[in-house]
Amino acid sequence: MTSSTIAIIITVITMILFFINKLPMSVVACISTLAMGILIPEMKLSQIYSGFGGSSIVMVAGMCIVGDALFQTGIAQRIGSKIASTSIAKNERVFIIAIVIICTIMSAFLSNSGCIAMWMPIIASIAAGSNGKIRSKMVIFPAGIACIIGGACTLVGSVSQVTANSILMGYAGYEEGLGVFDMSRVMVPAAILQVVFWATAGYSLLKWALKPGSPDFDKNNSFASQPSVTKEGMPDIPRWKGTLSVVVLVGCIVLFILCGFAPFNKYFNIANIALLGATILFATGCVPVKSTLAELPWDVLICIGAITGLGTGLDASGGGAIIAGFVLNLFGGESASVIVLTVVITILTSVLTLFMQNGSVAAMLTPICISMALALGISPVPWVVVIAIGTNLAIASPIGTAVNMQILPAGYTFKDFVKIGGPLFIIMVAAVSVLSCMVLF
C-alpha cells in the first residue's frame, strides 16, 4: 500500500473519530499524528510533534492569556456591562447580528485571529451580565465564523491568501501580486449573505445544535463562568492593571496588522506577538502566572499542536496532491471549461481546508492551478483569488484556521461545526463559485 493511500485512510479515520466525539479532541489528534509519523516514511519523526513549536499553538495560548487578562483586571466586565445596557444586548438574535457585522468588518482589516481574541472575553462578559438573555456559547461561534469570512474579504485578513499571493509573485509577469481588495468583489456580497444567514436560519441552527437550556449546554465552556462586573467585585483591582491589559491587547492587534508589512515582518509574527503580550502581563504582575497557566484550555492546545501532523502527512505522502489532481482531472483537467474549473477549484480548495491547515492547502494548490491557467493561456490571477478565498471557508470543521481553534474553549465539538457550519459552508461555497465566475472572468 502506498504512503498516499495510507495517509488518506488515516485522514478518513481521523475525521470519523472527530465526528463521533467519543474521545477528547487532543487524544484523536495525537492518534492521527502518531499514525502519520510512524506509517508515512516520507514524514520525519520530528514532524509528529513539530506542531507544538508552531506559531498556531503559541498564538492561541498567548492570546488566551491576553484575553483572560481583560477579565482578571475587570476591564471586560466593565465594557460588557456598558454594552449590555444598550438595546442590542436585550435580544440574543439581534446581538448576534450586531457582533457578526462588527467582527466581519474588523477582521477584513485586522488579523482575524486578533479580532476574535479581543471579542470572546467581551462577549462572555456581556453574557454574564445579561441575566440569561445572552449566552456566550450561542454568540462566540457566529463571531468566529464572521472573523473567518471577514478575513477573506481583503488580502490582509488572514495568512492563506498571503501564502497564495507570495507564490503568484514568483511567476514572471505577476511580480506585483494581488491587490489588497481583489478578493473583495467576491467576498463582500458573500459576507452580506452570511449576515443574513445568522439573522434567519443560522440562529435556529444554533439552538438546534447547541441545545441551550439542556444540562450539558455549557459543558467545557471556559467562558460560561466568567463574572459580570459588580460594584462590590472590582474595587480592589489596581487601575493600572486594567489599563495595562487594554494597552497590551491593542498593542497585539496593531502588531498583528503591521507584521504583514516590511520592516515589521522581520521582527514579528503572530506567535511572538502573542507571546510578547503574555510575557508583559506576567512580568509586570498584571496577572498571576501559575493560576493563569493552569486555566489554559490544554485539550485545545494539545489538539492544535498535534493536528498539524495530519496535514503534514497528507502533504509529504502526496495524498493531498492526489486528491486535488483526481478531482481536477475528473472534470477534464487542463482541457476543461474555465468556468467549470473555477467551480471545481473553489469546491476543492474549500473542502481540503476542512481537513488541512489553510496555509498548507494554499501552498499545495496554488502552483498547480497557476500551471493549469498558464497552459490554458489565461491569467492565473482569478484562480489565485479563488484559492485565497476558498482557503478561508473552513467553517465546517475546527481544523483549517486558527480562529476555529481559538473558539474551541467555548465548548464546541467537531459535530457542532458540522451541524452549524456545514449548511453555511455549502451556501458560501455556492455563492463564491457563482460570484467568482461572474466577476473574475
GROMACS .gro file of C-alpha atoms in nm:
model
  441
    1MET     CA    1   0.000   0.000   0.000
    2THR     CA    2   0.141   0.337  -0.099
    3SER     CA    3   0.210   0.616   0.151
    4SER     CA    4  -0.050   0.839  -0.010
    5THR     CA    5  -0.320   0.573   0.032
    6ILE     CA    6  -0.225   0.521   0.396
    7ALA     CA    7  -0.238   0.896   0.457
    8ILE     CA    8  -0.585   0.922   0.303
    9ILE     CA    9  -0.710   0.628   0.513
   10ILE     CA   10  -0.570   0.785   0.831
   11THR     CA   11  -0.740   1.113   0.740
   12VAL     CA   12  -1.077   0.946   0.692
   13ILE     CA   13  -1.047   0.758   1.023
   14THR     CA   14  -0.946   1.080   1.199
   15MET     CA   15  -1.250   1.264   1.066
   16ILE     CA   16  -1.477   0.980   1.182
   17LEU     CA   17  -1.324   0.987   1.531
   18PHE     CA   18  -1.367   1.364   1.547
   19PHE     CA   19  -1.728   1.337   1.440
   20ILE     CA   20  -1.841   1.062   1.680
   21ASN     CA   21  -1.678   1.260   1.964
   22LYS     CA   22  -1.613   0.960   2.190
   23LEU     CA   23  -1.254   1.059   2.263
   24PRO     CA   24  -1.117   1.401   2.360
   25MET     CA   25  -1.004   1.605   2.060
   26SER     CA   26  -0.647   1.610   2.188
   27VAL     CA   27  -0.639   1.227   2.201
   28VAL     CA   28  -0.775   1.194   1.845
   29ALA     CA   29  -0.521   1.448   1.720
   30CYS     CA   30  -0.236   1.260   1.889
   31ILE     CA   31  -0.352   0.927   1.742
   32SER     CA   32  -0.367   1.087   1.398
   33THR     CA   33  -0.026   1.249   1.405
   34LEU     CA   34   0.139   0.941   1.555
   35ALA     CA   35  -0.012   0.721   1.284
   36MET     CA   36   0.105   0.961   1.013
   37GLY     CA   37   0.457   0.992   1.154
   38ILE     CA   38   0.507   0.619   1.209
   39LEU     CA   39   0.338   0.484   0.896
   40ILE     CA   40   0.438   0.751   0.641
   41PRO     CA   41   0.812   0.710   0.570
   42GLU     CA   42   0.828   1.043   0.385
   43MET     CA   43   0.729   1.221   0.707
   44LYS     CA   44   1.009   1.283   0.956
   45LEU     CA   45   0.951   1.155   1.308
   46SER     CA   46   1.022   1.502   1.442
   47GLN     CA   47   0.722   1.629   1.247
   48ILE     CA   48   0.493   1.428   1.476
   49TYR     CA   49   0.546   1.688   1.746
   50SER     CA   50   0.677   1.983   1.545
   51GLY     CA   51   0.334   2.146   1.567
   52PHE     CA   52   0.390   2.207   1.937
   53GLY     CA   53   0.658   2.453   1.838
   54GLY     CA   54   0.449   2.608   1.563
   55SER     CA   55   0.304   2.954   1.551
   56SER     CA   56  -0.062   2.849   1.592
   57ILE     CA   57  -0.031   2.693   1.938
   58VAL     CA   58   0.184   2.980   2.067
   59MET     CA   59  -0.054   3.238   1.923
   60VAL     CA   60  -0.366   3.071   2.068
   61ALA     CA   61  -0.209   3.023   2.412
   62GLY     CA   62  -0.070   3.375   2.418
   63MET     CA   63  -0.396   3.538   2.311
   64CYS     CA   64  -0.591   3.329   2.562
   65ILE     CA   65  -0.372   3.483   2.832
   66VAL     CA   66  -0.408   3.833   2.686
   67GLY     CA   67  -0.785   3.794   2.654
   68ASP     CA   68  -0.819   3.646   3.003
   69ALA     CA   69  -0.631   3.945   3.144
   70LEU     CA   70  -0.927   4.163   3.047
   71PHE     CA   71  -1.138   3.953   3.284
   72GLN     CA   72  -0.887   3.926   3.564
   73THR     CA   73  -0.847   4.304   3.570
   74GLY     CA   74  -1.220   4.373   3.536
   75ILE     CA   75  -1.198   4.556   3.203
   76ALA     CA   76  -1.404   4.308   3.001
   77GLN     CA   77  -1.673   4.312   3.267
   78ARG     CA   78  -1.693   4.691   3.258
   79ILE     CA   79  -1.708   4.702   2.878
   80GLY     CA   80  -1.958   4.420   2.878
   81SER     CA   81  -2.172   4.595   3.137
   82LYS     CA   82  -2.191   4.910   2.925
   83ILE     CA   83  -2.280   4.720   2.608
   84ALA     CA   84  -2.526   4.504   2.799
   85SER     CA   85  -2.720   4.816   2.893
   86THR     CA   86  -2.784   4.901   2.527
   87SER     CA   87  -3.083   4.782   2.327
   88ILE     CA   88  -2.883   4.541   2.110
   89ALA     CA   89  -2.800   4.327   2.412
   90LYS     CA   90  -3.162   4.277   2.509
   91ASN     CA   91  -3.229   4.023   2.233
   92GLU     CA   92  -2.988   3.739   2.156
   93ARG     CA   93  -3.061   3.721   1.784
   94VAL     CA   94  -3.014   4.098   1.743
   95PHE     CA   95  -2.695   4.083   1.948
   96ILE     CA   96  -2.556   3.804   1.728
   97ILE     CA   97  -2.630   4.006   1.414
   98ALA     CA   98  -2.453   4.310   1.559
   99ILE     CA   99  -2.147   4.110   1.666
  100VAL     CA  100  -2.130   3.930   1.329
  101ILE     CA  101  -2.134   4.262   1.141
  102ILE     CA  102  -1.868   4.415   1.367
  103CYS     CA  103  -1.639   4.110   1.350
  104THR     CA  104  -1.677   4.079   0.973
  105ILE     CA  105  -1.575   4.440   0.915
  106MET     CA  106  -1.294   4.443   1.171
  107SER     CA  107  -1.134   4.118   1.055
  108ALA     CA  108  -1.117   4.244   0.696
  109PHE     CA  109  -0.857   4.495   0.808
  110LEU     CA  110  -0.719   4.341   1.125
  111SER     CA  111  -0.593   3.989   1.188
  112ASN     CA  112  -0.897   3.763   1.210
  113SER     CA  113  -0.725   3.582   1.498
  114GLY     CA  114  -0.665   3.907   1.682
  115CYS     CA  115  -1.023   4.013   1.625
  116ILE     CA  116  -1.181   3.703   1.777
  117ALA     CA  117  -0.928   3.709   2.062
  118MET     CA  118  -1.049   4.058   2.150
  119TRP     CA  119  -1.422   3.984   2.124
  120MET     CA  120  -1.451   3.650   2.304
  121PRO     CA  121  -1.393   3.786   2.655
  122ILE     CA  122  -1.617   4.086   2.584
  123ILE     CA  123  -1.897   3.859   2.460
  124ALA     CA  124  -1.858   3.639   2.767
  125SER     CA  125  -1.879   3.938   2.997
  126ILE     CA  126  -2.191   4.072   2.826
  127ALA     CA  127  -2.348   3.729   2.855
  128ALA     CA  128  -2.260   3.709   3.224
  129GLY     CA  129  -2.436   4.038   3.293
  130SER     CA  130  -2.741   3.977   3.076
  131ASN     CA  131  -2.942   3.766   3.323
  132GLY     CA  132  -2.959   3.480   3.073
  133LYS     CA  133  -3.074   3.687   2.775
  134ILE     CA  134  -2.736   3.640   2.604
  135ARG     CA  135  -2.547   3.308   2.616
  136SER     CA  136  -2.178   3.320   2.530
  137LYS     CA  137  -2.179   2.982   2.357
  138MET     CA  138  -2.456   3.097   2.122
  139VAL     CA  139  -2.263   3.408   2.020
  140ILE     CA  140  -1.895   3.310   2.006
  141PHE     CA  141  -1.946   3.056   1.727
  142PRO     CA  142  -2.107   3.306   1.482
  143ALA     CA  143  -1.848   3.566   1.587
  144GLY     CA  144  -1.566   3.329   1.499
  145ILE     CA  145  -1.719   3.239   1.163
  146ALA     CA  146  -1.768   3.611   1.092
  147CYS     CA  147  -1.399   3.672   1.162
  148ILE     CA  148  -1.302   3.394   0.920
  149ILE     CA  149  -1.529   3.520   0.641
  150GLY     CA  150  -1.438   3.883   0.706
  151GLY     CA  151  -1.070   3.789   0.693
  152ALA     CA  152  -1.126   3.661   0.338
  153CYS     CA  153  -1.254   3.998   0.218
  154THR     CA  154  -0.909   4.152   0.178
  155LEU     CA  155  -0.550   4.042   0.128
  156VAL     CA  156  -0.452   4.128   0.487
  157GLY     CA  157  -0.720   3.948   0.691
  158SER     CA  158  -0.560   3.601   0.709
  159VAL     CA  159  -0.243   3.411   0.629
  160SER     CA  160  -0.352   3.174   0.350
  161GLN     CA  161  -0.408   3.449   0.093
  162VAL     CA  162  -0.063   3.584   0.173
  163THR     CA  163   0.077   3.237   0.102
  164ALA     CA  164  -0.106   3.211  -0.231
  165ASN     CA  165  -0.001   3.563  -0.325
  166SER     CA  166   0.365   3.502  -0.247
  167ILE     CA  167   0.363   3.200  -0.481
  168LEU     CA  168   0.197   3.405  -0.757
  169MET     CA  169   0.461   3.676  -0.719
  170GLY     CA  170   0.728   3.418  -0.801
  171TYR     CA  171   0.600   3.387  -1.161
  172ALA     CA  172   0.729   3.616  -1.433
  173GLY     CA  173   0.483   3.890  -1.516
  174TYR     CA  174   0.298   3.865  -1.186
  175GLU     CA  175   0.562   4.006  -0.952
  176GLU     CA  176   0.322   4.270  -0.818
  177GLY     CA  177   0.085   4.003  -0.693
  178LEU     CA  178  -0.274   4.058  -0.586
  179GLY     CA  179  -0.422   4.389  -0.483
  180VAL     CA  180  -0.549   4.438  -0.129
  181PHE     CA  181  -0.912   4.442  -0.247
  182ASP     CA  182  -0.901   4.186  -0.531
  183MET     CA  183  -1.092   3.942  -0.311
  184SER     CA  184  -1.350   4.199  -0.204
  185ARG     CA  185  -1.557   4.185  -0.523
  186VAL     CA  186  -1.639   3.823  -0.448
  187MET     CA  187  -1.638   3.820  -0.069
  188VAL     CA  188  -1.828   4.137   0.022
  189PRO     CA  189  -2.155   4.000  -0.124
  190ALA     CA  190  -2.079   3.663   0.035
  191ALA     CA  191  -2.015   3.831   0.370
  192ILE     CA  192  -2.350   4.010   0.348
  193LEU     CA  193  -2.515   3.675   0.273
  194GLN     CA  194  -2.352   3.536   0.587
  195VAL     CA  195  -2.509   3.812   0.798
  196VAL     CA  196  -2.850   3.726   0.653
  197PHE     CA  197  -2.788   3.359   0.736
  198TRP     CA  198  -2.724   3.430   1.104
  199ALA     CA  199  -3.026   3.660   1.118
  200THR     CA  200  -3.254   3.385   0.987
  201ALA     CA  201  -3.186   3.011   0.966
  202GLY     CA  202  -2.848   3.032   1.138
  203TYR     CA  203  -2.995   3.128   1.474
  204SER     CA  204  -3.236   2.837   1.457
  205LEU     CA  205  -2.948   2.604   1.371
  206LEU     CA  206  -2.755   2.729   1.673
  207LYS     CA  207  -3.045   2.644   1.903
  208TRP     CA  208  -3.096   2.305   1.738
  209ALA     CA  209  -2.730   2.201   1.752
  210LEU     CA  210  -2.622   2.350   2.086
  211LYS     CA  211  -2.949   2.289   2.273
  212PRO     CA  212  -2.943   2.586   2.511
  213GLY     CA  213  -3.119   2.505   2.834
  214SER     CA  214  -3.002   2.143   2.836
  215PRO     CA  215  -2.786   2.025   3.132
  216ASP     CA  216  -2.477   1.986   2.910
  217PHE     CA  217  -2.520   2.312   2.718
  218ASP     CA  218  -2.220   2.484   2.879
  219LYS     CA  219  -2.011   2.169   2.921
  220ASN     CA  220  -1.642   2.255   2.865
  221ASN     CA  221  -1.733   2.619   2.802
  222SER     CA  222  -1.445   2.816   2.952
  223PHE     CA  223  -1.642   3.138   2.913
  224ALA     CA  224  -1.957   3.023   3.092
  225SER     CA  225  -1.831   3.107   3.441
  226GLN     CA  226  -1.687   3.448   3.360
  227PRO     CA  227  -1.824   3.702   3.609
  228SER     CA  228  -2.006   4.020   3.522
  229VAL     CA  229  -1.885   4.341   3.678
  230THR     CA  230  -2.029   4.437   4.015
  231LYS     CA  231  -1.962   4.733   4.236
  232GLU     CA  232  -1.852   4.501   4.513
  233GLY     CA  233  -1.628   4.282   4.300
  234MET     CA  234  -1.391   4.522   4.131
  235PRO     CA  235  -1.264   4.796   4.368
  236ASP     CA  236  -0.960   4.605   4.497
  237ILE     CA  237  -0.810   4.563   4.149
  238PRO     CA  238  -0.545   4.832   4.083
  239ARG     CA  239  -0.643   5.061   3.800
  240TRP     CA  240  -0.303   5.025   3.631
  241LYS     CA  241  -0.365   4.653   3.574
  242GLY     CA  242  -0.678   4.722   3.375
  243THR     CA  243  -0.505   4.993   3.176
  244LEU     CA  244  -0.207   4.767   3.101
  245SER     CA  245  -0.429   4.478   2.990
  246VAL     CA  246  -0.601   4.707   2.738
  247VAL     CA  247  -0.270   4.851   2.615
  248VAL     CA  248  -0.128   4.501   2.568
  249LEU     CA  249  -0.434   4.382   2.372
  250VAL     CA  250  -0.439   4.691   2.149
  251GLY     CA  251  -0.064   4.659   2.100
  252CYS     CA  252  -0.102   4.296   1.992
  253ILE     CA  253  -0.373   4.387   1.741
  254VAL     CA  254  -0.165   4.673   1.597
  255LEU     CA  255   0.136   4.443   1.563
  256PHE     CA  256  -0.084   4.175   1.402
  257ILE     CA  257  -0.155   4.430   1.130
  258LEU     CA  258   0.200   4.562   1.098
  259CYS     CA  259   0.365   4.219   1.088
  260GLY     CA  260   0.235   4.174   0.736
  261PHE     CA  261   0.449   4.459   0.611
  262ALA     CA  262   0.817   4.547   0.596
  263PRO     CA  263   1.017   4.615   0.805
  264PHE     CA  264   0.799   4.477   1.087
  265ASN     CA  265   0.775   4.129   0.931
  266LYS     CA  266   1.147   4.087   1.000
  267TYR     CA  267   1.087   4.108   1.373
  268PHE     CA  268   0.731   3.996   1.439
  269ASN     CA  269   0.487   3.719   1.352
  270ILE     CA  270   0.154   3.618   1.506
  271ALA     CA  271   0.325   3.383   1.752
  272ASN     CA  272   0.587   3.608   1.903
  273ILE     CA  273   0.338   3.897   1.919
  274ALA     CA  274   0.103   3.687   2.133
  275LEU     CA  275   0.399   3.559   2.336
  276LEU     CA  276   0.522   3.916   2.386
  277GLY     CA  277   0.180   4.022   2.512
  278ALA     CA  278   0.157   3.733   2.758
  279THR     CA  279   0.514   3.790   2.877
  280ILE     CA  280   0.447   4.156   2.952
  281LEU     CA  281   0.140   4.065   3.156
  282PHE     CA  282   0.335   3.803   3.354
  283ALA     CA  283   0.650   4.012   3.401
  284THR     CA  284   0.459   4.312   3.536
  285GLY     CA  285   0.245   4.105   3.769
  286CYS     CA  286  -0.070   4.213   3.591
  287VAL     CA  287  -0.193   3.853   3.603
  288PRO     CA  288  -0.069   3.563   3.819
  289VAL     CA  289   0.145   3.308   3.636
  290LYS     CA  290   0.052   2.974   3.795
  291SER     CA  291  -0.326   3.009   3.801
  292THR     CA  292  -0.338   3.166   3.455
  293LEU     CA  293  -0.134   2.883   3.302
  294ALA     CA  294  -0.339   2.623   3.489
  295GLU     CA  295  -0.662   2.761   3.342
  296LEU     CA  296  -0.548   2.750   2.980
  297PRO     CA  297  -0.757   2.519   2.755
  298TRP     CA  298  -0.500   2.242   2.741
  299ASP     CA  299  -0.717   1.996   2.550
  300VAL     CA  300  -0.746   2.252   2.272
  301LEU     CA  301  -0.377   2.345   2.280
  302ILE     CA  302  -0.268   1.981   2.258
  303CYS     CA  303  -0.509   1.931   1.968
  304ILE     CA  304  -0.363   2.231   1.787
  305GLY     CA  305  -0.007   2.109   1.838
  306ALA     CA  306  -0.080   1.752   1.729
  307ILE     CA  307  -0.326   1.801   1.443
  308THR     CA  308  -0.067   1.968   1.220
  309GLY     CA  309   0.077   1.621   1.166
  310LEU     CA  310  -0.237   1.529   0.973
  311GLY     CA  311  -0.179   1.795   0.711
  312THR     CA  312   0.195   1.724   0.706
  313GLY     CA  313   0.130   1.356   0.638
  314LEU     CA  314  -0.111   1.432   0.355
  315ASP     CA  315   0.138   1.674   0.205
  316ALA     CA  316   0.455   1.465   0.248
  317SER     CA  317   0.294   1.145   0.121
  318GLY     CA  318   0.141   1.315  -0.180
  319GLY     CA  319  -0.207   1.220  -0.062
  320GLY     CA  320  -0.330   1.579  -0.075
  321ALA     CA  321  -0.193   1.629  -0.425
  322ILE     CA  322  -0.354   1.303  -0.539
  323ILE     CA  323  -0.692   1.416  -0.409
  324ALA     CA  324  -0.650   1.753  -0.581
  325GLY     CA  325  -0.529   1.603  -0.907
  326PHE     CA  326  -0.801   1.340  -0.910
  327VAL     CA  327  -1.076   1.595  -0.867
  328LEU     CA  328  -0.933   1.833  -1.128
  329ASN     CA  329  -0.881   1.554  -1.381
  330LEU     CA  330  -1.230   1.426  -1.311
  331PHE     CA  331  -1.359   1.745  -1.466
  332GLY     CA  332  -1.128   1.748  -1.764
  333GLY     CA  333  -0.806   1.888  -1.621
  334GLU     CA  334  -0.637   2.138  -1.850
  335SER     CA  335  -0.889   2.077  -2.130
  336ALA     CA  336  -1.193   2.158  -1.917
  337SER     CA  337  -1.404   2.473  -1.934
  338VAL     CA  338  -1.258   2.765  -1.740
  339ILE     CA  339  -1.591   2.818  -1.566
  340VAL     CA  340  -1.614   2.451  -1.469
  341LEU     CA  341  -1.258   2.452  -1.339
  342THR     CA  342  -1.325   2.769  -1.140
  343VAL     CA  343  -1.614   2.599  -0.963
  344VAL     CA  344  -1.408   2.284  -0.909
  345ILE     CA  345  -1.114   2.481  -0.766
  346THR     CA  346  -1.349   2.664  -0.530
  347ILE     CA  347  -1.504   2.341  -0.404
  348LEU     CA  348  -1.175   2.151  -0.387
  349THR     CA  349  -0.993   2.428  -0.201
  350SER     CA  350  -1.277   2.474   0.046
  351VAL     CA  351  -1.318   2.103   0.117
  352LEU     CA  352  -0.945   2.035   0.159
  353THR     CA  353  -0.922   2.322   0.405
  354LEU     CA  354  -1.170   2.138   0.627
  355PHE     CA  355  -0.900   1.874   0.685
  356MET     CA  356  -0.572   2.061   0.639
  357GLN     CA  357  -0.434   2.394   0.756
  358ASN     CA  358  -0.542   2.662   0.510
  359GLY     CA  359  -0.187   2.780   0.452
  360SER     CA  360  -0.084   2.427   0.351
  361VAL     CA  361  -0.376   2.398   0.109
  362ALA     CA  362  -0.287   2.733  -0.048
  363ALA     CA  363   0.075   2.628  -0.082
  364MET     CA  364  -0.024   2.295  -0.239
  365LEU     CA  365  -0.292   2.409  -0.485
  366THR     CA  366  -0.163   2.749  -0.597
  367PRO     CA  367   0.125   2.623  -0.814
  368ILE     CA  368  -0.097   2.350  -0.963
  369CYS     CA  369  -0.367   2.598  -1.060
  370ILE     CA  370  -0.120   2.858  -1.187
  371SER     CA  371   0.035   2.595  -1.412
  372MET     CA  372  -0.307   2.495  -1.543
  373ALA     CA  373  -0.401   2.858  -1.610
  374LEU     CA  374  -0.078   2.924  -1.799
  375ALA     CA  375  -0.130   2.605  -2.001
  376LEU     CA  376  -0.478   2.728  -2.094
  377GLY     CA  377  -0.337   3.066  -2.191
  378ILE     CA  378  -0.530   3.263  -1.930
  379SER     CA  379  -0.422   3.481  -1.638
  380PRO     CA  380  -0.372   3.281  -1.318
  381VAL     CA  381  -0.482   3.576  -1.104
  382PRO     CA  382  -0.854   3.483  -1.086
  383TRP     CA  383  -0.776   3.129  -0.973
  384VAL     CA  384  -0.526   3.255  -0.714
  385VAL     CA  385  -0.803   3.481  -0.584
  386VAL     CA  386  -1.037   3.180  -0.570
  387ILE     CA  387  -0.776   2.980  -0.376
  388ALA     CA  388  -0.718   3.271  -0.139
  389ILE     CA  389  -1.091   3.285  -0.071
  390GLY     CA  390  -1.156   2.910  -0.061
  391THR     CA  391  -0.887   2.852   0.200
  392ASN     CA  392  -1.081   3.086   0.428
  393LEU     CA  393  -1.408   2.893   0.409
  394ALA     CA  394  -1.308   2.626   0.662
  395ILE     CA  395  -1.620   2.682   0.871
  396ALA     CA  396  -1.749   2.323   0.896
  397SER     CA  397  -1.457   2.179   1.095
  398PRO     CA  398  -1.225   2.309   1.367
  399ILE     CA  399  -0.907   2.228   1.176
  400GLY     CA  400  -0.848   2.466   0.886
  401THR     CA  401  -0.793   2.801   1.055
  402ALA     CA  402  -0.653   2.932   1.382
  403VAL     CA  403  -0.981   3.112   1.454
  404ASN     CA  404  -1.167   2.781   1.468
  405MET     CA  405  -0.913   2.658   1.719
  406GLN     CA  406  -0.945   2.978   1.923
  407ILE     CA  407  -1.320   2.942   1.974
  408LEU     CA  408  -1.299   2.578   2.084
  409PRO     CA  409  -1.262   2.672   2.455
  410ALA     CA  410  -1.627   2.783   2.438
  411GLY     CA  411  -1.713   2.413   2.443
  412TYR     CA  412  -1.783   2.333   2.077
  413THR     CA  413  -1.734   1.984   1.936
  414PHE     CA  414  -1.648   1.866   1.586
  415LYS     CA  415  -2.014   1.772   1.546
  416ASP     CA  416  -2.120   2.129   1.629
  417PHE     CA  417  -1.905   2.260   1.346
  418VAL     CA  418  -2.067   2.016   1.105
  419LYS     CA  419  -2.424   2.087   1.218
  420ILE     CA  420  -2.394   2.467   1.231
  421GLY     CA  421  -2.108   2.548   0.999
  422GLY     CA  422  -2.196   2.279   0.742
  423PRO     CA  423  -2.505   2.447   0.595
  424LEU     CA  424  -2.332   2.786   0.586
  425PHE     CA  425  -2.027   2.621   0.427
  426ILE     CA  426  -2.244   2.489   0.143
  427ILE     CA  427  -2.406   2.832   0.099
  428MET     CA  428  -2.070   3.012   0.099
  429VAL     CA  429  -1.908   2.770  -0.147
  430ALA     CA  430  -2.205   2.802  -0.382
  431ALA     CA  431  -2.205   3.182  -0.353
  432VAL     CA  432  -1.829   3.211  -0.405
  433SER     CA  433  -1.846   2.976  -0.705
  434VAL     CA  434  -2.116   3.185  -0.875
  435LEU     CA  435  -1.967   3.521  -0.782
  436SER     CA  436  -1.616   3.417  -0.893
  437CYS     CA  437  -1.744   3.318  -1.237
  438MET     CA  438  -1.942   3.641  -1.263
  439VAL     CA  439  -1.685   3.898  -1.152
  440LEU     CA  440  -1.342   3.743  -1.213
  441PHE     CA  441  -1.383   3.638  -1.576
   0.00000   0.00000   0.00000
